[in-house]
């Protein structure tokens, strides 16, 4: 039985629409036109966006109280913010992807300017708050659509989270602090992306790596090899290089990206955020950050994480005993019996090769990029009832960017565009992410297509060999593309509630759920095709892959819980301790089987600390719901379009317009629980 709470009467009343404020993206030329091409273009667009937003907000504020409607207050505000953010996001993304130094610098400055302008213009604007609050207090709620009520309450709350219900002095101080934060937050990411650290090694120091990998490395003039910290280099070296000094050298570079600069920046961010939170009446930034999320407060999250840490301990111990009683040649433990951090991945990989007959580099030969992506897309097509068209993409920020148009199943309605920028470049964003440039919408049957960008760092094709994806890259693609589809399939009235604009501790749910597809035999057969023999993965290798699900799950859970605790710890209380000392303290408390190295400054490149704040726990928290939803989908079949359609309708299309607990209840037909999660990670009681 399906219980539909919250959706009753959902479409009983029609929306009021402000058509002239939300342009519709129709052609691919419209997508290309979103991104400025020159420094002058960036500056002009930034200027024009500010002027327009200022005028539109003035129109909202100056409407006479007797003529105020939902459409000309909250409706107009959403449309105006959507228009402004579209420009802001397109410009700020250029800093993450452009190969032109001047464009990056201009985008950096414009990002800061636009962000701070947006504070004054929208949610820190006392006049606008007064108008919205007045309307909100007087409106008859039964005259509004459910989504309109939800939106109205959210915006009033957002104004109050900006301090607009406090005294003018408090408001001014909070706005000042937020403005001081903006350049620091932008700089934190820029410092990571511009880190150019590299290790120079000789051929003998690359022992354990295959010839094709070595042939693809950049060389110095005298023929030495250049190792950068990009994932396509870092991961194979950490897993396969038999020379300890190479692993250690590259690991040290990796955990010191943007150090020491970002340690100073992060410290300032933490202090300013805490000060801001205290002015708003919260004990700390973590308390403020979590107040509106599913978890509500740091205490609940601490309890959640402690439970995972305790329950995963026996598994961690079991994995440690197994791996350390079979150490590969040349690897030893520290004097007090711990694993060195640069040995952790290597020990696992060598064990997998020797005892489980699994070689990830060999398995990657079954995942040539082009075929794999094509098949992954066809899984989404079947399950979600959509269709992709590949487009010749030109006129974007780099010639390697690929473009897809997404349609409904019958190709009669354009749902949006997804741009894929897949390979590493100097100064490009280092991790994997999805960025929404234009939010989707559906207003009175009119479709507003979304535009989403996926950034990854996959290995390039080598001489005589296509780009081959290790399984972790395949999972990354499926995960990030899942975020993009969350955007594309959004069908809310309000841009601020569309797609991935859900609670932070729910946002990883759809993508982490999709990761489960890649443990399924039928799916693995479908996706894989050896780049030479054209064969799919044979049954015996698939069985060995599937057996890996629990191979190092204890270590994975513990590391995720550690990072989540770290993000809470940094933001939970003001501390005189240095960030390094706090990192070390928590590391030694939780990661008891891996030694802490004094030059480990991973916090300096842990970009979630800025983007997610105290909310890194979102991954484990969302995974609980991902496992629960998957447990309902799995029996129906992973390519079952009826189930997929229901998932799209009940979860993805609603975005943040319904509280996550209700979305889940509507989809599951019951309240969500953690049984499937603990079973999925092998920790059932
Ligand atoms: Zn994600």
XYZ file of C-alpha atoms in Angstrom, residues 16-676:
661
model
C 0.310 32.194 -10.268
C 2.932 32.653 -12.902
C 5.367 35.409 -13.705
C 6.285 34.470 -17.243
C 8.485 37.381 -18.159
C 11.054 36.743 -15.404
C 12.110 33.167 -16.252
C 13.482 32.739 -19.754
C 13.110 29.292 -21.249
C 16.273 27.555 -22.417
C 15.339 25.987 -25.706
C 18.202 25.435 -28.121
C 21.798 24.476 -27.540
C 22.725 27.999 -28.626
C 20.838 29.212 -25.539
C 23.127 26.992 -23.444
C 26.304 28.274 -25.123
C 25.086 31.839 -24.590
C 24.960 31.290 -20.804
C 28.755 31.391 -20.510
C 30.738 34.603 -21.011
C 33.626 34.348 -23.462
C 35.847 37.296 -22.543
C 36.852 39.364 -19.532
C 34.791 42.257 -20.850
C 31.830 39.928 -21.323
C 32.116 38.764 -17.690
C 32.218 42.326 -16.419
C 29.305 43.493 -18.535
C 27.112 40.565 -17.575
C 27.918 40.946 -13.890
C 27.053 44.619 -14.073
C 23.826 43.998 -16.001
C 22.742 41.221 -13.603
C 23.170 43.532 -10.616
C 21.253 46.371 -12.251
C 18.409 44.126 -13.275
C 18.141 42.450 -9.862
C 18.172 45.844 -8.180
C 15.350 47.085 -10.397
C 13.259 43.940 -9.986
C 13.614 43.936 -6.214
C 12.720 47.638 -6.163
C 9.551 46.773 -8.102
C 8.635 44.157 -5.485
C 9.321 46.507 -2.585
C 7.505 49.468 -4.103
C 4.261 47.687 -4.944
C 1.421 49.138 -2.935
C 0.320 46.920 -0.015
C -3.230 46.715 -1.329
C -1.991 45.326 -4.657
C 0.367 42.805 -3.203
C -0.160 39.267 -4.438
C 1.828 36.094 -4.054
C 2.924 36.478 -7.686
C 4.268 40.003 -7.338
C 6.068 39.314 -4.042
C 7.319 35.754 -3.484
C 6.793 34.615 -7.071
C 8.657 37.613 -8.433
C 11.443 37.177 -5.881
C 12.035 33.556 -6.916
C 12.155 34.488 -10.595
C 14.528 37.364 -9.922
C 16.857 35.252 -7.805
C 16.832 32.513 -10.463
C 17.849 35.010 -13.126
C 20.610 36.479 -10.985
C 21.985 33.125 -9.832
C 22.143 31.854 -13.405
C 24.661 34.604 -14.219
C 26.522 34.142 -10.930
C 26.873 30.381 -11.387
C 27.975 30.542 -15.015
C 30.649 33.094 -14.114
C 31.849 31.379 -10.948
C 32.128 28.078 -12.787
C 34.506 29.644 -15.305
C 37.003 30.078 -12.501
C 36.898 26.287 -12.018
C 37.319 25.341 -15.681
C 38.780 28.111 -17.823
C 42.228 27.641 -19.345
C 42.647 31.415 -19.616
C 44.303 33.020 -16.604
C 42.676 36.408 -17.184
C 39.225 34.875 -17.430
C 39.795 32.921 -14.221
C 40.930 36.076 -12.429
C 38.003 38.083 -13.743
C 35.536 35.301 -12.839
C 37.078 35.136 -9.348
C 36.526 38.850 -8.760
C 33.069 38.895 -10.334
C 32.038 35.909 -8.210
C 32.927 37.787 -5.023
C 31.293 40.989 -6.236
C 28.075 39.269 -7.339
C 27.813 37.131 -4.201
C 28.123 40.152 -1.943
C 25.767 42.186 -4.098
C 23.267 39.303 -3.862
C 23.419 39.459 -0.046
C 22.431 43.128 -0.023
C 19.847 42.749 -2.744
C 18.007 39.638 -1.550
C 18.130 37.872 1.794
C 19.921 40.643 3.718
C 17.584 43.320 2.400
C 15.515 44.667 5.308
C 12.999 46.438 3.064
C 12.354 43.307 1.071
C 11.973 41.299 4.284
C 9.425 43.813 5.612
C 7.321 43.483 2.452
C 7.501 39.685 2.386
C 6.815 39.394 6.118
C 3.836 41.723 5.873
C 2.382 39.675 3.009
C 3.131 36.408 4.810
C 1.398 37.595 8.000
C -1.717 38.770 6.180
C -2.272 36.237 3.421
C -5.022 33.662 3.792
C -3.085 30.427 3.556
C -6.004 28.501 2.118
C -5.795 30.773 -0.919
C -2.330 29.415 -1.702
C -1.045 26.254 -3.305
C 0.861 23.863 -0.968
C 4.151 24.548 -2.713
C 3.558 28.293 -2.412
C 3.025 27.966 1.357
C 6.151 25.844 1.661
C 8.139 28.383 -0.345
C 6.828 31.352 1.609
C 7.766 29.748 4.944
C 11.198 28.836 3.630
C 11.967 32.363 2.433
C 10.824 33.956 5.697
C 13.043 31.484 7.541
C 15.958 32.296 5.215
C 15.527 36.003 5.983
C 15.635 35.175 9.666
C 18.719 32.994 9.218
C 20.237 36.158 7.736
C 19.328 38.017 10.940
C 16.636 40.297 9.510
C 14.363 39.771 12.515
C 17.119 41.195 14.770
C 18.111 44.773 15.570
C 19.581 46.929 12.746
C 22.984 46.820 14.511
C 22.935 43.029 14.579
C 21.835 42.893 10.964
C 24.626 45.209 9.859
C 27.242 43.190 11.739
C 25.990 39.884 10.284
C 25.999 41.270 6.741
C 29.511 42.613 7.277
C 30.700 39.201 8.479
C 29.078 37.425 5.533
C 30.746 39.834 3.124
C 34.095 39.225 4.746
C 33.511 35.482 4.347
C 32.818 35.539 0.611
C 36.382 36.200 -0.651
C 37.777 33.663 1.816
C 35.368 30.953 0.669
C 36.138 31.627 -2.980
C 39.872 31.693 -2.286
C 39.810 28.353 -0.452
C 38.672 26.505 -3.581
C 40.880 28.562 -5.896
C 43.967 27.687 -3.831
C 43.251 23.968 -4.218
C 42.643 24.210 -7.952
C 45.787 26.215 -8.576
C 48.045 23.885 -6.600
C 50.622 22.658 -9.082
C 52.725 20.440 -6.805
C 54.462 17.554 -8.549
C 56.966 14.824 -7.839
C 59.808 14.083 -10.267
C 60.822 10.415 -10.428
C 62.904 8.090 -12.558
C 61.567 5.051 -14.403
C 62.770 2.637 -11.688
C 60.724 4.535 -9.109
C 57.529 3.651 -10.984
C 57.889 -0.072 -10.529
C 54.509 -1.811 -10.324
C 52.810 0.484 -12.859
C 51.966 -0.740 -16.346
C 53.809 0.491 -19.442
C 50.782 2.298 -20.905
C 50.337 4.325 -17.700
C 54.036 5.216 -17.596
C 54.091 6.132 -21.287
C 51.212 8.558 -20.648
C 53.061 10.520 -17.952
C 54.469 13.963 -18.661
C 58.282 14.133 -18.779
C 60.888 16.710 -17.890
C 63.430 17.850 -20.490
C 65.928 15.327 -19.182
C 63.419 12.473 -19.433
C 62.349 12.113 -15.797
C 58.678 11.523 -15.054
C 56.339 14.151 -13.616
C 53.733 12.924 -11.123
C 50.882 15.294 -10.353
C 48.219 14.905 -7.709
C 45.307 14.574 -10.182
C 43.255 11.434 -9.519
C 44.224 9.572 -12.737
C 47.846 9.708 -11.525
C 47.396 9.691 -7.766
C 45.086 6.666 -7.496
C 47.119 4.205 -9.649
C 50.361 5.255 -7.910
C 48.939 4.830 -4.411
C 47.461 1.454 -5.301
C 50.163 -0.073 -7.464
C 53.571 1.529 -7.127
C 55.868 -0.892 -5.301
C 58.390 1.842 -4.474
C 57.553 3.224 -1.056
C 59.353 6.549 -1.545
C 57.207 7.299 -4.622
C 53.964 6.529 -2.788
C 55.093 8.519 0.234
C 56.258 11.488 -1.865
C 53.043 11.739 -3.858
C 50.854 11.166 -0.779
C 52.633 14.032 0.981
C 52.012 16.332 -1.965
C 48.357 15.279 -2.074
C 47.637 15.922 1.606
C 49.500 19.217 1.466
C 47.650 20.737 -1.473
C 46.949 24.414 -0.745
C 48.871 24.166 2.537
C 49.767 26.352 4.409
C 47.703 29.076 2.700
C 44.368 27.331 3.201
C 44.987 26.582 6.863
C 44.999 30.318 7.463
C 41.962 30.857 5.220
C 40.040 28.021 6.874
C 40.777 29.313 10.347
C 39.364 32.711 9.353
C 36.291 31.095 7.781
C 35.603 29.086 10.938
C 35.969 32.124 13.181
C 33.766 34.380 11.049
C 31.087 31.718 10.656
C 31.054 31.069 14.394
C 30.781 34.770 15.148
C 27.912 35.092 12.719
C 26.106 32.086 14.210
C 26.455 33.478 17.734
C 24.969 36.821 16.655
C 22.045 34.821 15.320
C 21.585 33.216 18.726
C 23.198 29.851 18.007
C 25.794 28.160 20.154
C 28.100 27.596 17.152
C 28.170 27.531 13.368
C 27.526 23.786 13.457
C 24.319 24.401 15.434
C 23.283 27.094 12.961
C 24.275 25.023 9.934
C 22.252 21.977 11.032
C 19.241 23.789 12.493
C 17.156 23.516 9.322
C 18.439 20.102 8.225
C 17.010 16.624 8.828
C 19.428 15.981 11.697
C 18.581 19.324 13.368
C 21.617 19.541 15.687
C 25.224 18.379 16.131
C 24.301 16.183 19.097
C 22.065 13.988 16.923
C 24.804 13.734 14.306
C 27.453 12.878 16.905
C 25.256 10.095 18.198
C 24.616 8.841 14.653
C 28.337 8.827 13.816
C 29.408 7.300 17.138
C 27.012 4.434 16.545
C 28.568 3.789 13.117
C 32.104 4.035 14.515
C 31.380 1.578 17.313
C 29.488 -0.858 15.117
C 32.153 -0.862 12.415
C 35.055 -1.469 14.834
C 34.968 -5.299 14.764
C 34.952 -5.139 10.952
C 37.875 -2.687 10.941
C 39.810 -5.034 13.228
C 39.010 -8.048 11.077
C 40.166 -6.237 7.916
C 43.320 -5.019 9.669
C 44.215 -8.512 10.895
C 43.672 -10.021 7.478
C 45.636 -7.387 5.575
C 48.525 -7.057 8.009
C 49.081 -10.775 8.261
C 49.573 -10.730 4.470
C 51.670 -7.619 3.974
C 53.179 -7.207 0.502
C 56.956 -7.336 0.101
C 58.691 -4.176 1.229
C 55.846 -2.968 3.463
C 56.098 -3.015 7.225
C 54.010 -1.593 10.035
C 55.195 1.186 12.319
C 56.831 0.268 15.631
C 53.482 0.446 17.362
C 51.891 -1.786 14.776
C 50.038 0.712 12.581
C 49.645 1.109 8.825
C 51.311 4.122 7.216
C 48.797 6.255 5.316
C 50.603 5.903 1.952
C 50.570 2.115 2.383
C 46.848 1.736 3.089
C 45.581 1.626 -0.517
C 48.654 -0.306 -1.679
C 48.232 -3.054 0.939
C 44.582 -3.484 -0.038
C 45.305 -3.543 -3.747
C 48.115 -6.067 -3.407
C 45.917 -8.295 -1.260
C 43.140 -8.096 -3.861
C 45.572 -9.074 -6.615
C 47.260 -11.901 -4.765
C 44.449 -13.464 -2.765
C 41.219 -12.421 -4.487
C 42.429 -12.462 -8.104
C 41.174 -8.936 -8.636
C 43.356 -6.417 -10.465
C 41.579 -3.064 -10.755
C 43.881 -1.929 -13.592
C 42.967 -5.074 -15.512
C 39.241 -4.659 -14.783
C 39.472 -1.079 -16.089
C 40.189 -2.586 -19.525
C 36.500 -3.549 -19.560
C 35.443 0.053 -19.021
C 36.598 2.135 -21.989
C 35.149 5.577 -21.387
C 33.026 5.975 -24.486
C 31.223 2.639 -24.314
C 30.857 2.808 -20.542
C 29.277 6.248 -20.597
C 26.968 5.252 -23.424
C 25.758 2.234 -21.450
C 25.427 4.127 -18.188
C 23.245 6.629 -20.021
C 21.125 3.836 -21.414
C 20.517 2.569 -17.844
C 19.137 5.977 -16.910
C 17.078 6.021 -20.094
C 15.444 2.708 -19.284
C 14.967 3.186 -15.567
C 13.889 6.814 -15.593
C 12.007 6.843 -18.882
C 14.091 9.565 -20.518
C 16.200 9.838 -23.641
C 19.566 11.426 -24.396
C 20.803 13.004 -27.596
C 24.475 13.692 -27.989
C 25.160 17.140 -29.459
C 28.172 18.530 -31.265
C 29.345 20.884 -28.535
C 31.264 23.897 -29.666
C 31.538 27.407 -28.340
C 31.966 26.330 -24.704
C 34.956 26.912 -22.399
C 36.967 23.964 -23.694
C 36.916 21.856 -26.837
C 36.764 18.624 -24.809
C 33.394 19.451 -23.245
C 30.625 17.090 -24.347
C 26.959 18.012 -24.450
C 23.769 16.009 -24.078
C 20.182 17.069 -24.526
C 17.721 15.210 -22.281
C 14.180 14.513 -23.469
C 11.200 12.644 -22.094
C 10.728 9.071 -23.293
C 8.790 10.006 -26.410
C 11.222 12.767 -27.352
C 8.382 15.255 -27.268
C 9.581 17.415 -24.395
C 13.026 18.867 -23.770
C 13.953 18.391 -20.090
C 17.367 20.000 -20.116
C 21.014 19.916 -21.092
C 23.981 18.277 -19.395
C 27.545 19.364 -20.139
C 30.375 16.942 -19.357
C 33.915 18.186 -18.718
C 35.685 14.931 -17.934
C 39.469 15.298 -18.002
C 42.025 17.027 -15.766
C 43.772 20.228 -16.842
C 46.030 22.609 -14.949
C 43.933 24.967 -12.782
C 40.751 22.945 -13.302
C 38.636 21.896 -10.332
C 40.363 18.819 -8.837
C 37.519 16.709 -7.513
C 34.229 15.565 -9.110
C 31.059 17.622 -8.877
C 27.804 18.652 -10.458
C 26.882 22.317 -10.871
C 23.388 23.516 -11.636
C 23.512 26.561 -13.870
C 19.806 26.787 -14.696
C 17.210 25.173 -12.469
C 14.374 23.143 -13.951
C 10.761 24.093 -13.469
C 7.254 23.153 -14.425
C 4.704 25.921 -14.156
C 1.151 25.269 -15.275
C 2.320 22.601 -17.670
C 5.103 24.735 -19.164
C 8.478 23.068 -18.957
C 11.563 25.093 -18.010
C 14.563 22.987 -19.058
C 17.554 22.835 -16.714
C 21.253 23.150 -17.516
C 23.683 21.118 -15.420
C 27.437 20.646 -15.658
C 29.380 17.578 -14.513
C 33.083 18.043 -13.778
C 35.318 15.011 -13.274
C 38.983 14.149 -13.601
C 39.207 10.901 -15.580
C 42.272 9.426 -17.269
C 42.793 10.491 -20.857
C 43.224 8.122 -23.773
C 46.826 7.026 -24.271
C 48.695 6.027 -27.388
C 46.796 3.034 -28.782
C 44.544 2.779 -25.761
C 41.250 4.545 -25.063
C 40.551 6.202 -21.728
C 40.012 3.263 -19.363
C 38.014 3.815 -16.193
C 38.810 2.052 -12.968
C 35.646 1.033 -11.123
C 35.931 3.982 -8.759
C 35.739 6.333 -11.765
C 32.704 4.493 -13.150
C 31.009 4.945 -9.773
C 32.006 8.613 -9.689
C 30.430 9.217 -13.069
C 27.204 7.446 -12.110
C 27.107 9.436 -8.856
C 27.698 12.896 -10.355
C 25.467 12.225 -13.317
C 22.810 11.231 -10.781
C 23.011 14.752 -9.316
C 22.666 16.186 -12.830
C 19.489 14.153 -13.395
C 18.125 15.283 -10.043
C 18.407 18.789 -11.547
C 17.058 17.913 -14.960
C 14.026 16.015 -13.668
C 13.002 18.750 -11.254
C 9.431 19.886 -11.803
C 8.718 22.461 -9.122
C 7.239 25.937 -9.490
C 10.056 27.556 -7.560
C 13.619 27.645 -8.671
C 14.823 27.830 -5.060
C 13.145 24.448 -4.409
C 14.123 22.765 -7.683
C 16.230 19.672 -8.255
C 19.100 19.334 -5.798
C 17.864 22.281 -3.701
C 16.973 19.814 -0.975
C 18.189 19.653 2.609
C 21.970 19.246 2.603
C 21.714 15.968 4.518
C 19.412 14.522 1.868
C 21.209 15.748 -1.243
C 23.517 12.722 -1.582
C 20.653 10.251 -1.346
C 19.761 9.886 -5.059
C 23.370 9.693 -6.215
C 24.500 7.240 -3.567
C 21.501 5.070 -4.311
C 22.504 4.902 -7.973
C 25.957 3.674 -6.962
C 24.244 0.428 -5.923
C 23.468 -0.330 -9.584
C 27.156 -1.012 -10.143
C 27.181 -4.069 -7.876
C 24.547 -5.834 -9.971
C 25.589 -8.606 -12.385
C 23.169 -7.693 -15.168
C 24.259 -4.057 -15.011
C 27.969 -4.908 -14.953
C 27.546 -7.112 -18.017
C 25.677 -4.357 -19.805
C 28.171 -1.603 -18.989
C 31.423 -3.469 -19.611
C 33.167 -4.190 -22.910
C 36.847 -5.051 -23.071
C 38.571 -2.471 -25.233
C 40.426 -5.130 -27.256
C 38.254 -8.277 -27.192
C 34.868 -6.481 -27.014
C 33.774 -9.006 -24.390
C 31.693 -8.103 -21.362
C 33.063 -8.862 -17.925
C 32.986 -12.637 -17.479
C 30.869 -14.148 -14.727
C 33.852 -15.170 -12.574
C 35.308 -11.644 -12.494
C 31.877 -10.217 -11.700
C 31.581 -12.641 -8.798
C 34.968 -11.473 -7.530
C 33.960 -7.832 -7.888
C 30.722 -8.438 -6.016
C 32.635 -10.124 -3.205
C 34.603 -6.877 -2.777
C 31.557 -5.011 -1.505
C 32.479 -5.859 2.088
C 36.234 -6.174 1.581
C 37.192 -2.849 3.208
C 33.803 -1.484 4.211
C 34.883 -1.125 7.855
C 37.783 1.122 6.892
C 35.554 3.094 4.493
C 32.824 3.651 7.090
C 35.336 4.643 9.717
C 37.052 7.127 7.401
C 33.745 8.689 6.346
C 32.682 8.944 9.993
C 36.063 10.484 10.862
C 35.753 13.168 8.171
C 32.174 13.865 9.242
C 33.251 14.200 12.892
C 36.095 16.481 11.789
C 33.737 18.862 9.985
C 31.542 18.979 13.096
C 34.518 19.382 15.405
C 35.901 22.357 13.482
C 32.574 24.193 13.517
C 31.083 23.035 16.821
C 32.920 25.167 19.288
C 35.490 27.935 19.152
C 38.856 26.429 19.901
C 42.282 27.857 20.580
C 43.840 24.667 19.234
C 45.352 24.754 15.757
C 43.397 23.047 12.978
C 46.282 20.611 12.561
C 46.163 19.688 16.254
C 42.400 19.180 16.093
C 42.817 17.019 12.997
C 45.512 14.959 14.699
C 43.547 14.580 17.926
C 40.442 13.257 16.184
C 42.443 11.141 13.745
C 44.273 9.390 16.573
C 41.039 8.870 18.460
C 39.140 7.316 15.542
C 41.627 6.037 12.943
C 43.449 3.859 15.455
C 44.925 1.447 12.899
C 46.508 4.063 10.586
C 49.361 6.141 11.931
C 49.010 9.927 11.959
C 51.764 11.613 9.971
C 52.808 15.044 11.092
C 52.909 16.499 7.607
C 49.288 15.518 6.965
C 47.348 18.726 6.263
C 44.445 17.236 4.400
C 42.147 19.831 5.963
C 43.716 22.462 3.674
C 42.230 20.783 0.581
C 39.057 19.320 2.131
C 36.724 21.538 0.092
C 33.601 20.101 1.726
C 34.583 22.089 4.831
C 33.620 25.206 2.932
C 30.807 23.903 0.731
C 29.129 21.590 3.261
C 30.370 23.319 6.425
C 29.675 21.033 9.382
C 27.607 18.828 7.083
C 29.999 16.212 5.727
C 27.914 13.675 7.671
C 25.424 14.183 4.826
C 27.078 11.296 2.947
C 26.491 8.674 5.628
C 23.155 10.180 6.661
C 21.864 10.218 3.055
C 23.185 6.723 2.520
C 20.777 5.427 5.147
C 17.890 6.654 2.963
C 19.607 5.590 -0.254
C 19.852 2.016 1.054
C 16.226 2.056 2.164
C 14.971 3.289 -1.217
C 17.220 0.804 -3.034
C 15.769 -2.065 -0.980
C 12.354 -1.208 -2.446
C 13.596 -0.744 -6.017
C 15.883 -3.777 -6.237
C 13.156 -6.483 -6.159
C 11.303 -4.688 -8.973
C 14.429 -4.656 -11.161
C 17.058 -2.032 -11.754
C 15.814 -1.300 -15.261
C 12.135 -1.299 -14.340
C 10.708 1.879 -15.832
C 7.476 1.710 -13.826
C 9.453 1.759 -10.591
C 11.838 4.328 -12.077
C 8.957 6.565 -13.100
C 7.513 6.405 -9.615
C 10.924 7.259 -8.150
C 11.206 10.260 -10.476
C 7.677 11.434 -9.616
C 7.876 10.920 -5.859
C 11.473 11.937 -5.134
C 13.411 13.622 -7.943
C 10.749 15.835 -9.484
C 9.711 17.253 -6.107
C 13.217 18.551 -5.286
C 13.113 20.474 -2.027
C 9.422 21.391 -2.239
C 8.440 18.633 0.207
C 10.304 17.677 3.428
C 12.561 14.654 2.765
C 10.810 12.468 5.333
C 7.549 12.930 3.431
C 9.176 12.291 0.071
C 10.516 9.035 1.448
C 7.242 8.062 3.064
C 5.401 8.684 -0.181
C 7.882 6.595 -2.118
C 8.415 3.778 0.383
C 4.818 3.547 1.589
C 6.138 3.669 5.176
C 8.540 5.674 7.300
C 12.193 5.331 6.308
C 14.479 3.361 8.629
C 18.133 2.312 8.859
C 17.671 -1.490 8.577
C 18.630 -1.657 4.901
